[in-house]
PDB file of C-alpha atoms in Angstrom:
ATOM      1  CA  UNK A 322      11.438 -15.649  23.167  1.00 33.00           C
ATOM      2  CA  UNK A 323       8.838 -12.994  22.523  1.00 33.00           C
ATOM      3  CA  UNK A 324       8.887 -11.927  26.185  1.00 32.00           C
ATOM      4  CA  UNK A 325      12.495 -10.843  25.693  1.00 29.00           C
ATOM      5  CA  UNK A 326      11.730  -8.745  22.637  1.00 32.00           C
ATOM      6  CA  UNK A 327      11.193  -5.014  22.787  1.00 31.00           C
ATOM      7  CA  UNK A 328       7.578  -4.757  21.704  1.00 34.00           C
ATOM      8  CA  UNK A 329       5.389  -1.705  21.472  1.00 35.00           C
ATOM      9  CA  UNK A 330       1.665  -2.383  21.432  1.00 37.00           C
ATOM     10  CA  UNK A 331      -0.717   0.501  21.055  1.00 35.00           C
ATOM     11  CA  UNK A 332      -4.449  -0.148  21.190  1.00 32.00           C
ATOM     12  CA  UNK A 333      -7.310   2.258  20.678  1.00 31.00           C
ATOM     13  CA  UNK A 334     -10.872   1.661  19.570  1.00 32.00           C
ATOM     14  CA  UNK A 335     -11.922   5.060  18.295  1.00 33.00           C
ATOM     15  CA  UNK A 336      -9.549   5.633  15.369  1.00 48.00           C
ATOM     16  CA  UNK A 337      -8.520   3.786  12.233  1.00 65.00           C
ATOM     17  CA  UNK A 338      -4.863   3.556  13.310  1.00 67.00           C
ATOM     18  CA  UNK A 339      -3.460   3.734  16.829  1.00 58.00           C
ATOM     19  CA  UNK A 340      -2.359   7.324  17.344  1.00 62.00           C
ATOM     20  CA  UNK A 341       1.070   6.348  18.722  1.00 63.00           C
ATOM     21  CA  UNK A 342       1.630   3.801  15.981  1.00 77.00           C
ATOM     22  CA  UNK A 343       4.728   4.112  13.767  1.00 82.00           C
ATOM     23  CA  UNK A 344       2.314   3.863  10.837  1.00 91.00           C
ATOM     24  CA  UNK A 345       0.777   7.237  11.727  1.00 90.00           C
ATOM     25  CA  UNK A 346       4.051   9.095  11.216  1.00 90.00           C
ATOM     26  CA  UNK A 347       4.774   7.029   8.093  1.00 94.00           C
ATOM     27  CA  UNK A 348       1.419   7.907   6.535  1.00 95.00           C
ATOM     28  CA  UNK A 349       1.889  11.604   7.313  1.00 94.00           C
ATOM     29  CA  UNK A 350       5.403  11.546   5.872  1.00 95.00           C
ATOM     30  CA  UNK A 351       4.336   9.882   2.640  1.00 96.00           C
ATOM     31  CA  UNK A 352       1.254  12.076   2.238  1.00 96.00           C
ATOM     32  CA  UNK A 353       3.298  15.280   2.503  1.00 95.00           C
ATOM     33  CA  UNK A 354       6.380  14.346   0.454  1.00 96.00           C
ATOM     34  CA  UNK A 355       7.299  13.391  -3.076  1.00 97.00           C
ATOM     35  CA  UNK A 356       7.783   9.644  -3.325  1.00 97.00           C
ATOM     36  CA  UNK A 357       9.613   7.344  -5.720  1.00 97.00           C
ATOM     37  CA  UNK A 358      10.403   3.630  -5.457  1.00 97.00           C
ATOM     38  CA  UNK A 359      10.586   0.373  -7.369  1.00 98.00           C
ATOM     39  CA  UNK A 360       8.607  -2.700  -6.342  1.00 98.00           C
ATOM     40  CA  UNK A 361       8.485  -6.459  -6.853  1.00 98.00           C
ATOM     41  CA  UNK A 362       5.281  -8.305  -5.866  1.00 98.00           C
ATOM     42  CA  UNK A 363       4.497 -12.007  -5.686  1.00 98.00           C
ATOM     43  CA  UNK A 364       1.286 -13.643  -4.506  1.00 97.00           C
ATOM     44  CA  UNK A 365      -0.153 -17.146  -4.373  1.00 96.00           C
ATOM     45  CA  UNK A 366      -3.557 -18.492  -3.445  1.00 93.00           C
ATOM     46  CA  UNK A 367      -6.701 -16.563  -4.314  1.00 89.00           C
ATOM     47  CA  UNK A 368      -4.663 -14.453  -6.761  1.00 92.00           C
ATOM     48  CA  UNK A 369      -1.406 -15.547  -8.387  1.00 95.00           C
ATOM     49  CA  UNK A 370       0.893 -12.725  -9.384  1.00 97.00           C
ATOM     50  CA  UNK A 371       4.517 -12.034 -10.248  1.00 98.00           C
ATOM     51  CA  UNK A 372       4.882  -8.368 -11.102  1.00 98.00           C
ATOM     52  CA  UNK A 373       7.341  -5.527 -10.858  1.00 98.00           C
ATOM     53  CA  UNK A 374       7.160  -1.824 -11.466  1.00 98.00           C
ATOM     54  CA  UNK A 375       7.820   1.727 -10.414  1.00 98.00           C
ATOM     55  CA  UNK A 376       5.886   4.314  -8.399  1.00 98.00           C
ATOM     56  CA  UNK A 377       6.574   8.037  -8.762  1.00 97.00           C
ATOM     57  CA  UNK A 378       4.745  10.999  -7.226  1.00 97.00           C
ATOM     58  CA  UNK A 379       5.902  14.611  -7.488  1.00 95.00           C
ATOM     59  CA  UNK A 380       4.080  17.966  -7.567  1.00 91.00           C
ATOM     60  CA  UNK A 381       0.609  16.407  -7.995  1.00 89.00           C
ATOM     61  CA  UNK A 382       1.806  14.219 -10.856  1.00 94.00           C
ATOM     62  CA  UNK A 383       1.589  10.473 -10.333  1.00 96.00           C
ATOM     63  CA  UNK A 384       2.892   7.610 -12.446  1.00 97.00           C
ATOM     64  CA  UNK A 385       2.674   3.893 -11.725  1.00 98.00           C
ATOM     65  CA  UNK A 386       4.029   1.319 -14.167  1.00 98.00           C
ATOM     66  CA  UNK A 387       3.506  -2.428 -13.751  1.00 98.00           C
ATOM     67  CA  UNK A 388       4.840  -5.359 -15.787  1.00 98.00           C
ATOM     68  CA  UNK A 389       4.618  -9.115 -15.265  1.00 98.00           C
ATOM     69  CA  UNK A 390       1.932 -11.752 -14.726  1.00 98.00           C
ATOM     70  CA  UNK A 391      -1.413 -11.373 -12.964  1.00 97.00           C
ATOM     71  CA  UNK A 392      -4.092 -14.095 -12.844  1.00 93.00           C
ATOM     72  CA  UNK A 393      -1.676 -16.228 -14.905  1.00 90.00           C
ATOM     73  CA  UNK A 394      -1.817 -13.697 -17.750  1.00 95.00           C
ATOM     74  CA  UNK A 395       0.871 -11.264 -18.924  1.00 97.00           C
ATOM     75  CA  UNK A 396       0.085  -7.663 -18.006  1.00 97.00           C
ATOM     76  CA  UNK A 397       1.513  -4.253 -18.707  1.00 98.00           C
ATOM     77  CA  UNK A 398      -0.348  -1.617 -16.709  1.00 98.00           C
ATOM     78  CA  UNK A 399       0.037   2.102 -16.209  1.00 98.00           C
ATOM     79  CA  UNK A 400      -1.578   4.878 -14.221  1.00 98.00           C
ATOM     80  CA  UNK A 401      -1.036   8.563 -14.939  1.00 97.00           C
ATOM     81  CA  UNK A 402      -2.511  11.451 -12.979  1.00 96.00           C
ATOM     82  CA  UNK A 403      -2.228  15.205 -12.737  1.00 92.00           C
ATOM     83  CA  UNK A 404      -4.388  17.818 -11.050  1.00 86.00           C
ATOM     84  CA  UNK A 405      -7.277  17.334 -13.468  1.00 86.00           C
ATOM     85  CA  UNK A 406      -7.225  13.939 -15.149  1.00 92.00           C
ATOM     86  CA  UNK A 407      -6.545  10.341 -14.310  1.00 96.00           C
ATOM     87  CA  UNK A 408      -5.517   7.799 -16.939  1.00 97.00           C
ATOM     88  CA  UNK A 409      -5.930   4.091 -16.205  1.00 98.00           C
ATOM     89  CA  UNK A 410      -4.051   2.211 -18.911  1.00 97.00           C
ATOM     90  CA  UNK A 411      -5.722   3.641 -22.049  1.00 91.00           C
ATOM     91  CA  UNK A 412      -8.836   4.947 -20.292  1.00 93.00           C
ATOM     92  CA  UNK A 413      -9.125   8.572 -19.172  1.00 94.00           C
ATOM     93  CA  UNK A 414     -11.442   9.382 -16.248  1.00 92.00           C
ATOM     94  CA  UNK A 415     -12.160  12.450 -14.081  1.00 90.00           C
ATOM     95  CA  UNK A 416      -9.777  12.956 -11.193  1.00 93.00           C
ATOM     96  CA  UNK A 417     -11.185  11.491  -7.945  1.00 95.00           C
ATOM     97  CA  UNK A 418     -11.225  13.997  -5.089  1.00 93.00           C
ATOM     98  CA  UNK A 419      -9.057  11.874  -2.780  1.00 96.00           C
ATOM     99  CA  UNK A 420      -6.824   9.935  -5.162  1.00 96.00           C
ATOM    100  CA  UNK A 421      -3.509  10.643  -3.426  1.00 96.00           C
ATOM    101  CA  UNK A 422      -4.870   9.800   0.018  1.00 97.00           C
ATOM    102  CA  UNK A 423      -6.467   6.582  -1.251  1.00 97.00           C
ATOM    103  CA  UNK A 424      -3.197   5.431  -2.846  1.00 97.00           C
ATOM    104  CA  UNK A 425      -0.896   6.297   0.080  1.00 97.00           C
ATOM    105  CA  UNK A 426      -3.182   5.089   2.874  1.00 97.00           C
ATOM    106  CA  UNK A 427      -3.934   1.978   0.845  1.00 97.00           C
ATOM    107  CA  UNK A 428      -0.205   1.383   0.296  1.00 98.00           C
ATOM    108  CA  UNK A 429       0.747   1.725   3.967  1.00 97.00           C
ATOM    109  CA  UNK A 430      -2.147  -0.287   5.355  1.00 96.00           C
ATOM    110  CA  UNK A 431      -2.789  -2.879   2.628  1.00 96.00           C
ATOM    111  CA  UNK A 432       0.179  -2.844   0.262  1.00 97.00           C
ATOM    112  CA  UNK A 433       0.165  -2.167  -3.474  1.00 98.00           C
ATOM    113  CA  UNK A 434      -1.349  -5.344  -4.902  1.00 97.00           C
ATOM    114  CA  UNK A 435      -4.993  -4.543  -4.128  1.00 96.00           C
ATOM    115  CA  UNK A 436      -5.013  -1.340  -6.171  1.00 98.00           C
ATOM    116  CA  UNK A 437      -2.876  -2.897  -8.909  1.00 98.00           C
ATOM    117  CA  UNK A 438      -5.568  -5.554  -9.318  1.00 97.00           C
ATOM    118  CA  UNK A 439      -8.122  -2.746  -9.587  1.00 97.00           C
ATOM    119  CA  UNK A 440      -5.918  -1.010 -12.165  1.00 97.00           C
ATOM    120  CA  UNK A 441      -5.952  -4.177 -14.268  1.00 97.00           C
ATOM    121  CA  UNK A 442      -9.726  -3.711 -14.542  1.00 95.00           C
ATOM    122  CA  UNK A 443      -9.490   0.061 -15.252  1.00 96.00           C
ATOM    123  CA  UNK A 444     -10.900   0.834 -11.797  1.00 96.00           C
ATOM    124  CA  UNK A 445      -9.761   3.816  -9.722  1.00 97.00           C
ATOM    125  CA  UNK A 446      -7.897   3.112  -6.459  1.00 97.00           C
ATOM    126  CA  UNK A 447     -10.273   1.914  -3.774  1.00 97.00           C
ATOM    127  CA  UNK A 448     -12.051   4.804  -2.051  1.00 97.00           C
ATOM    128  CA  UNK A 449     -10.473   7.381  -4.329  1.00 97.00           C
ATOM    129  CA  UNK A 450     -13.647   9.401  -3.803  1.00 96.00           C
ATOM    130  CA  UNK A 451     -13.064   9.437  -0.041  1.00 97.00           C
ATOM    131  CA  UNK A 452     -13.382   7.380   3.124  1.00 96.00           C
ATOM    132  CA  UNK A 453     -10.312   5.167   2.820  1.00 97.00           C
ATOM    133  CA  UNK A 454      -9.331   5.702   6.489  1.00 95.00           C
ATOM    134  CA  UNK A 455     -12.688   4.441   7.706  1.00 95.00           C
ATOM    135  CA  UNK A 456     -12.742   1.566   5.226  1.00 96.00           C
ATOM    136  CA  UNK A 457      -9.344   0.004   6.040  1.00 96.00           C
ATOM    137  CA  UNK A 458      -8.326   0.168   9.686  1.00 95.00           C
ATOM    138  CA  UNK A 459      -5.389  -0.963  11.809  1.00 93.00           C
ATOM    139  CA  UNK A 460      -6.385  -0.545  15.468  1.00 90.00           C
ATOM    140  CA  UNK A 461      -3.490  -2.586  16.935  1.00 90.00           C
ATOM    141  CA  UNK A 462       0.153  -2.189  15.930  1.00 91.00           C
ATOM    142  CA  UNK A 463       3.208  -3.924  17.335  1.00 92.00           C
ATOM    143  CA  UNK A 464       6.862  -3.172  16.670  1.00 91.00           C
ATOM    144  CA  UNK A 465      10.074  -5.088  17.304  1.00 91.00           C
ATOM    145  CA  UNK A 466      13.093  -3.147  16.075  1.00 90.00           C
ATOM    146  CA  UNK A 467      12.615  -2.704  12.298  1.00 93.00           C
ATOM    147  CA  UNK A 468       9.587  -5.027  12.073  1.00 96.00           C
ATOM    148  CA  UNK A 469       6.068  -3.582  12.335  1.00 96.00           C
ATOM    149  CA  UNK A 470       3.225  -6.107  12.582  1.00 95.00           C
ATOM    150  CA  UNK A 471      -0.525  -5.634  12.550  1.00 96.00           C
ATOM    151  CA  UNK A 472      -3.923  -7.033  11.619  1.00 96.00           C
ATOM    152  CA  UNK A 473      -5.876  -5.310   8.851  1.00 96.00           C
ATOM    153  CA  UNK A 474      -9.606  -4.726   9.153  1.00 96.00           C
ATOM    154  CA  UNK A 475     -11.648  -3.917   6.050  1.00 96.00           C
ATOM    155  CA  UNK A 476     -15.197  -2.673   6.667  1.00 93.00           C
ATOM    156  CA  UNK A 477     -14.632  -3.661  10.328  1.00 92.00           C
ATOM    157  CA  UNK A 478     -13.894  -7.305   9.421  1.00 94.00           C
ATOM    158  CA  UNK A 479     -10.447  -8.828   9.920  1.00 94.00           C
ATOM    159  CA  UNK A 480      -9.089  -9.247   6.400  1.00 95.00           C
ATOM    160  CA  UNK A 481      -5.345  -9.825   6.760  1.00 96.00           C
ATOM    161  CA  UNK A 482      -2.238  -9.987   8.911  1.00 97.00           C
ATOM    162  CA  UNK A 483       0.855  -8.098   7.777  1.00 97.00           C
ATOM    163  CA  UNK A 484       4.482  -7.733   8.770  1.00 97.00           C
ATOM    164  CA  UNK A 485       6.268  -4.665   7.419  1.00 98.00           C
ATOM    165  CA  UNK A 486      10.042  -4.268   7.585  1.00 97.00           C
ATOM    166  CA  UNK A 487      11.257  -0.659   7.565  1.00 96.00           C
ATOM    167  CA  UNK A 488      14.678   0.848   6.959  1.00 95.00           C
ATOM    168  CA  UNK A 489      16.669   3.137   9.235  1.00 92.00           C
ATOM    169  CA  UNK A 490      14.520   6.079   8.116  1.00 91.00           C
ATOM    170  CA  UNK A 491      11.319   4.214   8.925  1.00 92.00           C
ATOM    171  CA  UNK A 492      10.439   3.753   5.239  1.00 96.00           C
ATOM    172  CA  UNK A 493       8.991   0.452   3.953  1.00 97.00           C
ATOM    173  CA  UNK A 494      11.431  -2.175   2.641  1.00 97.00           C
ATOM    174  CA  UNK A 495       9.487  -5.447   2.641  1.00 98.00           C
ATOM    175  CA  UNK A 496       5.937  -6.589   3.351  1.00 98.00           C
ATOM    176  CA  UNK A 497       4.741 -10.117   4.049  1.00 98.00           C
ATOM    177  CA  UNK A 498       0.980 -10.447   4.246  1.00 97.00           C
ATOM    178  CA  UNK A 499      -1.687 -13.129   4.545  1.00 97.00           C
ATOM    179  CA  UNK A 500      -5.098 -12.161   3.188  1.00 96.00           C
ATOM    180  CA  UNK A 501      -8.228 -14.023   4.281  1.00 94.00           C
ATOM    181  CA  UNK A 502     -11.060 -14.813   1.861  1.00 85.00           C
ATOM    182  CA  UNK A 503     -13.485 -16.957   3.829  1.00 80.00           C
ATOM    183  CA  UNK A 504     -11.804 -20.368   3.867  1.00 79.00           C
ATOM    184  CA  UNK A 505      -9.159 -19.310   1.346  1.00 85.00           C
ATOM    185  CA  UNK A 506      -5.950 -17.369   1.894  1.00 91.00           C
ATOM    186  CA  UNK A 507      -3.628 -15.358  -0.290  1.00 94.00           C
ATOM    187  CA  UNK A 508       0.052 -15.008   0.580  1.00 97.00           C
ATOM    188  CA  UNK A 509       1.638 -11.779  -0.635  1.00 98.00           C
ATOM    189  CA  UNK A 510       5.182 -10.449  -0.541  1.00 98.00           C
ATOM    190  CA  UNK A 511       6.097  -6.952  -1.668  1.00 98.00           C
ATOM    191  CA  UNK A 512       9.696  -5.732  -1.953  1.00 98.00           C
ATOM    192  CA  UNK A 513      10.393  -1.996  -2.174  1.00 98.00           C
ATOM    193  CA  UNK A 514      13.717  -0.658  -3.459  1.00 97.00           C
ATOM    194  CA  UNK A 515      15.353   2.718  -4.128  1.00 95.00           C
ATOM    195  CA  UNK A 516      12.701   4.468  -2.045  1.00 96.00           C
ATOM    196  CA  UNK A 517      13.254   8.199  -1.830  1.00 95.00           C
ATOM    197  CA  UNK A 518      11.194  11.125  -0.604  1.00 95.00           C
ATOM    198  CA  UNK A 519      12.186  13.342  -3.493  1.00 91.00           C
ATOM    199  CA  UNK A 520      11.195  14.118  -7.067  1.00 89.00           C
ATOM    200  CA  UNK A 521      14.035  11.970  -8.350  1.00 74.00           C
ATOM    201  CA  UNK A 522      12.687   9.818 -11.171  1.00 62.00           C
TER     202      UNK A 522
END
């Protein structure tokens, strides 16, 4: 029974994430470290997807590679970034001022699929020019052992519910998420493997 579970609930109204939330320390850790991992994503409903890939960030250089099916079509996507330029598939664009923050905050709070969908249209990660913390908010966070659960608010409207399983270091392992689109829903699972806070490629 839930009453017998060890649950931490932290609620505040003035910030985008509860200040005592385990997600705060996770975001800080990922924003200030190199990061490499592999991922497998599946979704059904509003968007059907079955994709896999690799994420690598080290010394201001970012690479994301994606392969699989998205919108029932085969895709092979890539993002490359350095201090000056951002490449989205075969399109080169100026570097957004807050690219790294947009990707990491987006990953922790929303998962990877949203920005992968944007990448498929040669669009920069959402709010890469700034403001991602105000745009996607998680004011209430619960935790039971290695499971972190929370509702996601986008532009102050409830947009999803997520459950994030973390490993013994507090790093993401698995995300299960239900996205709400009016009367429609999208079910998303994201598996993360070989996650390391190093420049190992």
